[in-house]
Amino acid sequence: MNIHFIAIGGAAMHNLALALFQKGYQITGSDDTIHDPSKSRLAAKGLLPEAFGWFPEKINANLDAVILGMHAKSDNPELLRAQELGLKIYSYPEFLFEQSKDKTRVVIGGSHGKTSITSMILHVLHYHGRDIDYMVGAQLEGFDTMVHLTQENEFIILEGDEYLSSPIDRRPKFHLYKPNIALLSGIAWDHINVFPTFDNYIEQFSIFTDSLTNGGIMVYNEEDEMVKKVVEESENAIKKYPYGTPDYTIENGTTFLDTSDGKLPLEIFGKHNLQNLAGAKWICQHVGVDEDDFYEAIATFKGASKRLEKIAESNSTVIFKDFAHSPSKVEATTNAVKEQYKARTILACLELHTYSSLNAEFLKEYQGALDAADKAVVFYSPHAVEIKKLEKVTEQQIANAFERDDLIIYTDPSKFKEFLFSQSLENSAVLLMSSGNYGGLDFNEVKSLV
């Protein structure tokens, strides 16, 4: 097949392009800018566009399909040309479904924990030499790409994002996969630019639950009140398997999971990660991995990239980087570090970087999110607020939202860096939470703090 990607440079899009190239497809693509690692990975396979920009002449009747990325706009010149020629245009999730419609589809959904749970499942299957197709939202140790597609594998595991499918398809991605087996980890309002009310957001998860095939399996976190309500009230003819936090203990900075064979030491920690582990165990059992084999494999799981990722450690200091940015993720991650390092000073630094987090109305959702930290810092860029065309957010609004009298707030990247590098980090755990980089912070330089 000849496939053209409009906006090939995105994290998901370039991985799909690489997976299809590996499968033997003819791949072309365009984008107005491409950064590393996408740029070098595409170049290594000869798929990097010769020039950046949009070129309608690349679109012709010889193409079997066009895959449209979210980065493109609805008036993209290449998209308009494809529509004019009547070519088949797929969104990213539509094409994944097309590739997997004859397979058993396993979809991991939820506002948080999707990547971690999918990563755990893939780690276990990889450990035991079980081949599976997949799409996951982070680069995993031991895996070349974030997408893998074959003709022969029976199962495919898909990370089910609730964000929109494409500029011309406003349905959430996970509505398009029609899972045979699914998991819901948690529901906490996010993407307010698309789902302006909490009820509207919850509705997307009800639609997802009802999209399971007849007789399908739903594994769900019964400790999340909204997930429990959505799944248990669904009248879809599916089997329902609840899970919760397994029993565990923490000894000398290591988390031990209680199992029938005794205490199992883990590389990961935090209540939210143990819930993720319980959900991953159910899914693995449904695809044919028994409990003992699951435990053997999961003991070596170190976590997904940027999810409580330990970037530096000495005898008295540890520094973590985490992708957490939504209120529920920030609270769960901060609580996890405090529980794991009770005797240490916890310095939690959060960058407000996303559309939702920089919205003055949404800020109140962060109340209490940093309470577990001994020192709490919030960084945001007024310039980022301007770029996103949002109302100006003031330091006072942020202070009021978090309800911490001692909250430290920075808007200048150099002053935030100066603060961070001036701290005495003896007997400390540092948590850097952001989907950005604090206005240009070099995380390799941060490692020198220990």
Short mmCIF file of C-alpha atoms in Angstrom, two decimals:
data_model
loop_
_atom_site.label_atom_id
_atom_site.label_comp_id
_atom_site.label_asym_id
_atom_site.label_seq_id
_atom_site.Cartn_x
_atom_site.Cartn_y
_atom_site.Cartn_z
CA MET A 1 0.00 0.00 0.00
CA ASN A 2 1.04 3.61 -0.66
CA ILE A 3 0.31 5.72 2.43
CA HIS A 4 0.86 9.46 2.88
CA PHE A 5 1.02 11.06 6.36
CA ILE A 6 -0.12 14.65 6.78
CA ALA A 7 1.78 15.82 9.92
CA ILE A 8 4.19 12.86 10.02
CA GLY A 9 6.42 14.39 12.72
CA GLY A 10 4.20 13.83 15.77
CA ALA A 11 5.16 11.27 18.42
CA ALA A 12 2.29 8.95 17.53
CA MET A 13 2.26 9.65 13.79
CA HIS A 14 5.94 9.03 13.13
CA ASN A 15 5.81 5.78 15.11
CA LEU A 16 2.87 4.58 13.01
CA ALA A 17 4.78 5.55 9.87
CA LEU A 18 7.79 3.53 11.05
CA ALA A 19 5.59 0.53 11.93
CA LEU A 20 3.94 0.53 8.49
CA PHE A 21 7.31 0.95 6.77
CA GLN A 22 8.52 -2.08 8.74
CA LYS A 23 5.45 -3.94 7.50
CA GLY A 24 6.47 -3.26 3.90
CA TYR A 25 4.22 -0.28 3.03
CA GLN A 26 5.38 2.62 0.83
CA ILE A 27 5.40 5.70 3.09
CA THR A 28 5.58 9.43 2.34
CA GLY A 29 4.80 12.35 4.61
CA SER A 30 4.83 16.08 5.25
CA ASP A 31 5.03 18.43 8.21
CA ASP A 32 5.77 22.10 8.80
CA THR A 33 8.32 21.28 11.52
CA ILE A 34 9.81 18.08 12.91
CA HIS A 35 11.93 17.84 16.05
CA ASP A 36 14.01 15.03 17.50
CA PRO A 37 13.62 12.19 18.25
CA SER A 38 11.04 12.01 15.41
CA LYS A 39 13.38 13.76 12.97
CA SER A 40 16.36 11.42 13.37
CA ARG A 41 14.21 8.29 13.56
CA LEU A 42 12.41 9.14 10.31
CA ALA A 43 15.72 10.09 8.66
CA ALA A 44 17.26 6.73 9.62
CA LYS A 45 14.60 4.95 7.53
CA GLY A 46 14.65 7.45 4.67
CA LEU A 47 11.19 8.80 5.60
CA LEU A 48 12.10 12.37 6.59
CA PRO A 49 10.51 14.87 4.17
CA GLU A 50 13.07 16.64 1.96
CA ALA A 51 11.64 20.01 2.95
CA PHE A 52 9.30 21.20 5.69
CA GLY A 53 5.91 22.53 4.67
CA TRP A 54 2.75 21.35 2.91
CA PHE A 55 2.95 20.25 -0.72
CA PRO A 56 -0.37 19.45 -2.44
CA GLU A 57 1.59 17.95 -5.36
CA LYS A 58 2.51 15.03 -3.08
CA ILE A 59 -1.17 14.04 -3.09
CA ASN A 60 -2.12 11.98 -6.14
CA ALA A 61 -4.49 9.23 -7.26
CA ASN A 62 -1.82 6.53 -6.71
CA LEU A 63 -2.17 6.84 -2.92
CA ASP A 64 -4.16 4.06 -1.26
CA ALA A 65 -4.78 6.15 1.85
CA VAL A 66 -3.93 9.40 3.63
CA ILE A 67 -3.48 9.47 7.42
CA LEU A 68 -4.28 12.84 8.97
CA GLY A 69 -2.59 13.94 12.20
CA MET A 70 -4.03 16.26 14.86
CA HIS A 71 -1.27 18.82 14.22
CA ALA A 72 -2.71 19.60 10.79
CA LYS A 73 -5.56 22.09 10.37
CA SER A 74 -8.84 21.48 8.58
CA ASP A 75 -7.76 23.83 5.77
CA ASN A 76 -4.41 22.08 5.24
CA PRO A 77 -3.52 22.28 1.50
CA GLU A 78 -2.66 18.58 1.30
CA LEU A 79 -5.90 17.60 3.04
CA LEU A 80 -7.93 19.78 0.69
CA ARG A 81 -6.23 18.13 -2.31
CA ALA A 82 -6.91 14.64 -0.92
CA GLN A 83 -10.59 15.55 -0.41
CA GLU A 84 -10.75 16.95 -3.93
CA LEU A 85 -9.39 13.66 -5.35
CA GLY A 86 -11.79 11.60 -3.23
CA LEU A 87 -8.96 9.68 -1.54
CA LYS A 88 -9.57 7.57 1.56
CA ILE A 89 -8.61 9.75 4.54
CA TYR A 90 -8.08 8.08 7.92
CA SER A 91 -7.51 9.54 11.35
CA TYR A 92 -4.75 7.85 13.35
CA PRO A 93 -7.18 5.71 15.45
CA GLU A 94 -9.31 4.85 12.41
CA PHE A 95 -6.30 3.42 10.65
CA LEU A 96 -5.25 1.46 13.74
CA PHE A 97 -8.72 -0.10 13.83
CA GLU A 98 -8.48 -0.92 10.13
CA GLN A 99 -5.19 -2.71 10.82
CA SER A 100 -6.61 -4.63 13.79
CA LYS A 101 -10.24 -5.40 12.90
CA ASP A 102 -9.49 -9.14 12.60
CA LYS A 103 -7.55 -9.26 15.88
CA THR A 104 -8.56 -9.38 19.55
CA ARG A 105 -8.37 -5.71 20.54
CA VAL A 106 -7.36 -4.80 24.10
CA VAL A 107 -7.86 -1.09 24.87
CA ILE A 108 -6.54 0.64 28.01
CA GLY A 109 -8.57 3.77 28.84
CA GLY A 110 -8.78 6.32 31.65
CA SER A 111 -7.77 9.88 32.45
CA HIS A 112 -4.54 8.67 34.02
CA GLY A 113 -2.43 5.52 34.19
CA LYS A 114 -3.00 4.46 30.55
CA THR A 115 0.64 4.53 29.51
CA SER A 116 1.87 2.91 32.73
CA ILE A 117 -0.65 0.05 32.53
CA THR A 118 -0.03 -0.55 28.83
CA SER A 119 3.72 -0.50 29.51
CA MET A 120 3.37 -3.03 32.34
CA ILE A 121 1.38 -5.41 30.14
CA LEU A 122 3.87 -5.13 27.28
CA HIS A 123 6.79 -5.64 29.69
CA VAL A 124 5.24 -8.86 31.04
CA LEU A 125 4.44 -10.21 27.57
CA HIS A 126 7.90 -9.28 26.27
CA TYR A 127 9.54 -10.92 29.31
CA HIS A 128 7.78 -14.18 28.52
CA GLY A 129 8.43 -13.98 24.77
CA ARG A 130 4.77 -13.46 23.84
CA ASP A 131 4.43 -11.58 20.54
CA ILE A 132 1.68 -8.96 20.38
CA ASP A 133 0.80 -5.93 18.26
CA TYR A 134 0.62 -2.66 20.18
CA MET A 135 0.35 1.11 20.33
CA VAL A 136 1.60 2.84 23.48
CA GLY A 137 2.11 6.51 24.37
CA ALA A 138 5.76 6.35 25.47
CA GLN A 139 9.04 4.90 24.29
CA LEU A 140 9.63 1.68 26.25
CA GLU A 141 12.87 -0.02 27.18
CA GLY A 142 13.36 -3.06 24.95
CA PHE A 143 10.94 -1.83 22.24
CA ASP A 144 12.07 -0.11 19.03
CA THR A 145 8.86 1.79 18.34
CA MET A 146 5.69 2.90 20.11
CA VAL A 147 3.62 1.12 17.43
CA HIS A 148 4.02 -2.47 16.18
CA LEU A 149 1.75 -4.04 13.57
CA THR A 150 1.88 -7.50 12.00
CA GLN A 151 -0.35 -9.77 9.95
CA GLU A 152 0.04 -12.79 12.22
CA ASN A 153 -0.30 -11.68 15.88
CA GLU A 154 -3.66 -12.55 17.45
CA PHE A 155 -3.80 -9.71 20.02
CA ILE A 156 -3.26 -5.97 19.79
CA ILE A 157 -3.06 -3.74 22.85
CA LEU A 158 -3.97 -0.08 22.32
CA GLU A 159 -3.58 2.87 24.66
CA GLY A 160 -7.02 4.46 24.48
CA ASP A 161 -6.72 8.25 24.50
CA GLU A 162 -9.92 10.26 24.97
CA TYR A 163 -8.62 13.25 22.96
CA LEU A 164 -9.97 14.04 19.48
CA SER A 165 -9.11 11.83 16.50
CA SER A 166 -8.26 14.41 13.83
CA PRO A 167 -9.05 17.97 12.69
CA ILE A 168 -12.02 16.62 10.67
CA ASP A 169 -13.05 13.84 13.08
CA ARG A 170 -14.02 15.24 16.48
CA ARG A 171 -14.69 11.87 18.09
CA PRO A 172 -12.41 10.76 20.96
CA LYS A 173 -9.82 8.28 19.74
CA PHE A 174 -10.88 5.46 22.05
CA HIS A 175 -14.42 5.48 20.64
CA LEU A 176 -13.09 4.07 17.37
CA TYR A 177 -11.32 0.90 18.55
CA LYS A 178 -14.35 -1.30 19.46
CA PRO A 179 -12.47 -3.36 22.06
CA ASN A 180 -12.99 -7.04 22.86
CA ILE A 181 -11.20 -6.45 26.19
CA ALA A 182 -10.91 -3.05 27.87
CA LEU A 183 -9.70 -1.41 31.06
CA LEU A 184 -10.74 1.84 32.76
CA SER A 185 -8.23 3.15 35.31
CA GLY A 186 -9.75 6.43 36.48
CA ILE A 187 -11.80 9.46 35.46
CA ALA A 188 -10.66 12.98 36.35
CA TRP A 189 -11.79 15.93 34.23
CA ASP A 190 -9.24 16.90 31.58
CA HIS A 191 -9.07 18.49 28.08
CA ILE A 192 -11.50 21.26 29.04
CA ASN A 193 -10.92 22.97 25.67
CA VAL A 194 -12.77 20.00 24.12
CA PHE A 195 -14.99 18.82 26.99
CA PRO A 196 -16.17 22.04 28.66
CA THR A 197 -18.13 20.34 31.46
CA PHE A 198 -17.39 17.40 33.75
CA ASP A 199 -20.62 15.67 32.68
CA ASN A 200 -19.64 15.97 29.02
CA TYR A 201 -16.24 14.46 29.83
CA ILE A 202 -17.74 11.53 31.78
CA GLU A 203 -20.11 10.82 28.88
CA GLN A 204 -17.11 9.93 26.70
CA PHE A 205 -16.22 7.06 29.05
CA SER A 206 -19.81 5.79 29.02
CA ILE A 207 -19.70 5.73 25.21
CA PHE A 208 -16.36 3.88 25.41
CA THR A 209 -17.83 1.28 27.80
CA ASP A 210 -20.79 0.77 25.49
CA SER A 211 -18.46 0.40 22.49
CA LEU A 212 -17.14 -2.96 23.73
CA THR A 213 -18.16 -5.88 21.58
CA ASN A 214 -21.00 -8.10 22.88
CA GLY A 215 -19.68 -10.48 25.53
CA GLY A 216 -16.52 -8.37 25.87
CA ILE A 217 -14.55 -7.93 29.08
CA MET A 218 -14.23 -4.69 31.06
CA VAL A 219 -11.57 -4.54 33.79
CA TYR A 220 -12.12 -1.45 35.97
CA ASN A 221 -10.79 0.34 39.04
CA GLU A 222 -13.61 0.06 41.55
CA GLU A 223 -11.80 2.48 43.92
CA ASP A 224 -12.49 5.29 41.46
CA GLU A 225 -16.05 6.35 42.22
CA MET A 226 -16.79 7.65 38.72
CA VAL A 227 -15.30 4.62 36.93
CA LYS A 228 -17.34 2.30 39.15
CA LYS A 229 -20.52 4.25 38.36
CA VAL A 230 -19.90 4.37 34.60
CA VAL A 231 -19.09 0.66 34.28
CA GLU A 232 -21.61 -0.76 36.72
CA GLU A 233 -24.47 1.31 35.29
CA SER A 234 -23.69 0.25 31.72
CA GLU A 235 -26.32 -2.06 30.22
CA ASN A 236 -23.91 -3.31 27.56
CA ALA A 237 -23.73 -7.13 27.51
CA ILE A 238 -20.18 -7.37 28.86
CA LYS A 239 -18.35 -9.17 31.67
CA LYS A 240 -17.11 -6.84 34.43
CA TYR A 241 -13.95 -7.45 36.48
CA PRO A 242 -13.21 -4.92 39.26
CA TYR A 243 -9.77 -4.32 40.79
CA GLY A 244 -8.33 -2.16 43.57
CA THR A 245 -5.10 -1.46 45.42
CA PRO A 246 -3.33 -4.70 46.37
CA ASP A 247 -1.81 -5.13 49.85
CA TYR A 248 1.75 -3.83 50.14
CA THR A 249 4.39 -2.63 52.60
CA ILE A 250 7.30 -0.20 52.35
CA GLU A 251 10.62 -1.17 53.94
CA ASN A 252 13.80 0.93 53.68
CA GLY A 253 12.62 2.74 50.55
CA THR A 254 11.45 -0.40 48.72
CA THR A 255 7.82 -1.32 48.08
CA PHE A 256 6.91 -4.99 48.62
CA LEU A 257 3.76 -6.48 47.10
CA ASP A 258 1.95 -9.13 49.14
CA THR A 259 1.49 -12.29 47.06
CA SER A 260 0.52 -15.89 47.85
CA ASP A 261 4.23 -16.76 47.67
CA GLY A 262 5.32 -14.00 50.05
CA LYS A 263 6.52 -10.44 49.66
CA LEU A 264 7.63 -9.40 46.17
CA PRO A 265 10.04 -6.41 45.92
CA LEU A 266 9.09 -3.92 43.18
CA GLU A 267 11.04 -1.32 41.23
CA ILE A 268 7.97 0.96 41.11
CA PHE A 269 6.08 2.57 44.00
CA GLY A 270 3.00 4.60 44.88
CA LYS A 271 -0.61 3.62 45.45
CA HIS A 272 -1.58 4.71 41.93
CA ASN A 273 1.11 2.48 40.41
CA LEU A 274 -0.01 -0.48 42.52
CA GLN A 275 -3.57 0.05 41.28
CA ASN A 276 -2.14 0.13 37.73
CA LEU A 277 -0.32 -3.14 38.46
CA ALA A 278 -3.55 -4.80 39.66
CA GLY A 279 -5.33 -3.77 36.45
CA ALA A 280 -2.41 -4.94 34.29
CA LYS A 281 -2.49 -8.33 36.05
CA TRP A 282 -6.15 -8.85 35.12
CA ILE A 283 -5.47 -7.98 31.47
CA CYS A 284 -2.46 -10.29 31.32
CA GLN A 285 -4.54 -13.12 32.76
CA HIS A 286 -7.20 -12.52 30.09
CA VAL A 287 -4.57 -12.84 27.35
CA GLY A 288 -3.16 -16.04 28.82
CA VAL A 289 -0.44 -15.15 31.37
CA ASP A 290 -1.03 -16.76 34.79
CA GLU A 291 -0.54 -14.96 38.11
CA ASP A 292 2.85 -16.49 38.98
CA ASP A 293 4.29 -15.63 35.57
CA PHE A 294 2.92 -12.10 35.89
CA TYR A 295 4.61 -11.56 39.26
CA GLU A 296 7.92 -12.96 38.02
CA ALA A 297 7.95 -10.46 35.14
CA ILE A 298 6.55 -7.39 36.89
CA ALA A 299 9.29 -7.49 39.55
CA THR A 300 11.71 -6.20 36.88
CA PHE A 301 9.44 -3.42 35.55
CA LYS A 302 11.13 -0.04 36.12
CA GLY A 303 8.32 2.21 34.90
CA ALA A 304 7.34 3.99 31.70
CA SER A 305 9.40 6.90 30.40
CA LYS A 306 8.71 10.18 32.29
CA ARG A 307 6.38 8.39 34.74
CA LEU A 308 8.10 8.73 38.13
CA GLU A 309 11.37 8.32 36.24
CA LYS A 310 14.37 8.42 38.57
CA ILE A 311 16.93 10.67 36.86
CA ALA A 312 19.52 10.92 39.66
CA GLU A 313 20.22 9.42 43.08
CA SER A 314 22.83 9.51 45.83
CA ASN A 315 22.77 8.21 49.40
CA SER A 316 20.82 11.24 50.60
CA THR A 317 19.07 12.66 47.52
CA VAL A 318 16.81 11.33 44.79
CA ILE A 319 15.35 13.27 41.83
CA PHE A 320 12.32 12.16 39.83
CA LYS A 321 10.88 13.49 36.57
CA ASP A 322 7.20 12.89 35.95
CA PHE A 323 4.76 13.75 33.15
CA ALA A 324 2.05 14.57 35.74
CA HIS A 325 0.19 17.79 35.00
CA SER A 326 -3.53 17.22 35.64
CA PRO A 327 -4.70 17.68 39.27
CA SER A 328 -5.37 13.99 39.97
CA LYS A 329 -1.98 12.93 38.55
CA VAL A 330 -0.12 15.65 40.47
CA GLU A 331 -1.77 14.62 43.75
CA ALA A 332 -1.20 10.88 43.20
CA THR A 333 2.46 11.37 42.24
CA THR A 334 3.24 13.74 45.13
CA ASN A 335 1.53 11.41 47.61
CA ALA A 336 3.48 8.44 46.24
CA VAL A 337 6.87 10.13 46.72
CA LYS A 338 5.97 11.26 50.25
CA GLU A 339 4.81 7.76 51.23
CA GLN A 340 7.96 6.16 49.79
CA TYR A 341 10.34 8.69 51.41
CA LYS A 342 8.59 9.56 54.69
CA ALA A 343 11.81 10.57 56.46
CA ARG A 344 12.95 12.93 53.69
CA THR A 345 12.05 16.50 52.75
CA ILE A 346 9.87 16.38 49.63
CA LEU A 347 10.40 19.25 47.17
CA ALA A 348 7.64 19.13 44.56
CA CYS A 349 7.93 21.39 41.50
CA LEU A 350 4.98 21.62 39.10
CA GLU A 351 4.89 23.39 35.74
CA LEU A 352 1.45 24.54 34.61
CA HIS A 353 1.89 23.98 30.90
CA THR A 354 -1.27 22.54 29.31
CA TYR A 355 -4.39 24.35 28.07
CA SER A 356 -6.43 23.06 31.02
CA SER A 357 -3.85 23.85 33.71
CA LEU A 358 -3.46 27.44 32.47
CA ASN A 359 -7.20 28.08 32.46
CA ALA A 360 -8.23 30.41 35.28
CA GLU A 361 -11.53 28.57 35.83
CA PHE A 362 -9.90 25.13 35.90
CA LEU A 363 -7.18 26.12 38.38
CA LYS A 364 -9.44 25.45 41.37
CA GLU A 365 -9.25 21.73 40.54
CA TYR A 366 -5.66 21.81 41.91
CA GLN A 367 -6.81 22.44 45.48
CA GLY A 368 -4.76 20.18 47.77
CA ALA A 369 -2.81 18.58 44.90
CA LEU A 370 0.58 19.51 46.41
CA ASP A 371 -0.33 19.14 50.10
CA ALA A 372 1.89 16.07 50.62
CA ALA A 373 5.03 18.05 49.67
CA ASP A 374 7.13 19.73 52.36
CA LYS A 375 8.11 22.44 49.86
CA ALA A 376 5.85 23.19 46.90
CA VAL A 377 6.76 25.24 43.81
CA VAL A 378 4.61 26.15 40.82
CA PHE A 379 6.17 27.49 37.60
CA TYR A 380 4.24 28.86 34.66
CA SER A 381 5.07 31.02 31.66
CA PRO A 382 2.85 34.06 31.00
CA HIS A 383 4.06 33.74 27.39
CA ALA A 384 2.53 30.22 27.19
CA VAL A 385 -0.79 31.70 28.35
CA GLU A 386 -0.60 34.27 25.54
CA ILE A 387 0.26 31.63 22.91
CA LYS A 388 -2.76 29.57 23.96
CA LYS A 389 -4.89 32.74 23.76
CA LEU A 390 -6.13 32.29 27.32
CA GLU A 391 -7.08 34.94 29.84
CA LYS A 392 -4.12 36.14 31.91
CA VAL A 393 -3.47 34.02 35.01
CA THR A 394 -2.12 35.83 38.05
CA GLU A 395 0.15 34.52 40.80
CA GLN A 396 -2.61 35.31 43.29
CA GLN A 397 -5.08 33.11 41.39
CA ILE A 398 -2.59 30.25 41.53
CA ALA A 399 -1.92 30.76 45.23
CA ASN A 400 -5.68 30.80 45.92
CA ALA A 401 -6.24 27.65 43.84
CA PHE A 402 -3.65 25.47 45.61
CA GLU A 403 -4.60 26.85 49.05
CA ARG A 404 -1.03 26.71 50.40
CA ASP A 405 0.21 29.80 52.21
CA ASP A 406 3.82 28.76 51.63
CA LEU A 407 3.46 28.01 47.91
CA ILE A 408 6.42 29.37 45.91
CA ILE A 409 5.52 30.69 42.43
CA TYR A 410 7.88 31.49 39.56
CA THR A 411 7.19 32.89 36.09
CA ASP A 412 10.82 33.48 35.09
CA PRO A 413 12.71 30.32 33.98
CA SER A 414 16.10 31.67 35.14
CA LYS A 415 14.76 32.49 38.62
CA PHE A 416 13.17 29.05 38.93
CA LYS A 417 16.48 27.42 37.95
CA GLU A 418 18.36 29.66 40.40
CA PHE A 419 15.99 28.57 43.18
CA LEU A 420 16.33 24.88 42.33
CA PHE A 421 20.13 24.98 42.20
CA SER A 422 20.36 26.95 45.45
CA GLN A 423 18.52 24.34 47.52
CA SER A 424 20.27 22.14 50.04
CA LEU A 425 19.06 18.70 48.97
CA GLU A 426 20.56 16.65 51.80
CA ASN A 427 18.01 14.01 52.87
CA SER A 428 15.56 15.14 50.13
CA ALA A 429 13.40 13.76 47.35
CA VAL A 430 12.84 16.16 44.43
CA LEU A 431 9.87 15.75 42.09
CA LEU A 432 9.80 17.66 38.79
CA MET A 433 6.31 17.40 37.29
CA SER A 434 5.64 18.78 33.83
CA SER A 435 4.71 17.98 30.25
CA GLY A 436 7.14 20.78 29.32
CA ASN A 437 10.64 21.75 30.48
CA TYR A 438 10.22 24.77 32.80
CA GLY A 439 11.09 27.24 30.07
CA GLY A 440 14.27 25.45 28.98
CA LEU A 441 15.59 23.58 32.03
CA ASP A 442 18.37 21.11 31.12
CA PHE A 443 17.51 17.89 32.95
CA ASN A 444 21.06 16.56 32.41
CA GLU A 445 22.30 19.59 34.36
CA VAL A 446 19.75 18.85 37.10
CA LYS A 447 21.41 15.46 37.62
CA SER A 448 24.49 17.29 38.93
CA LEU A 449 22.50 18.38 41.99
CA VAL A 450 23.02 14.97 43.67
#
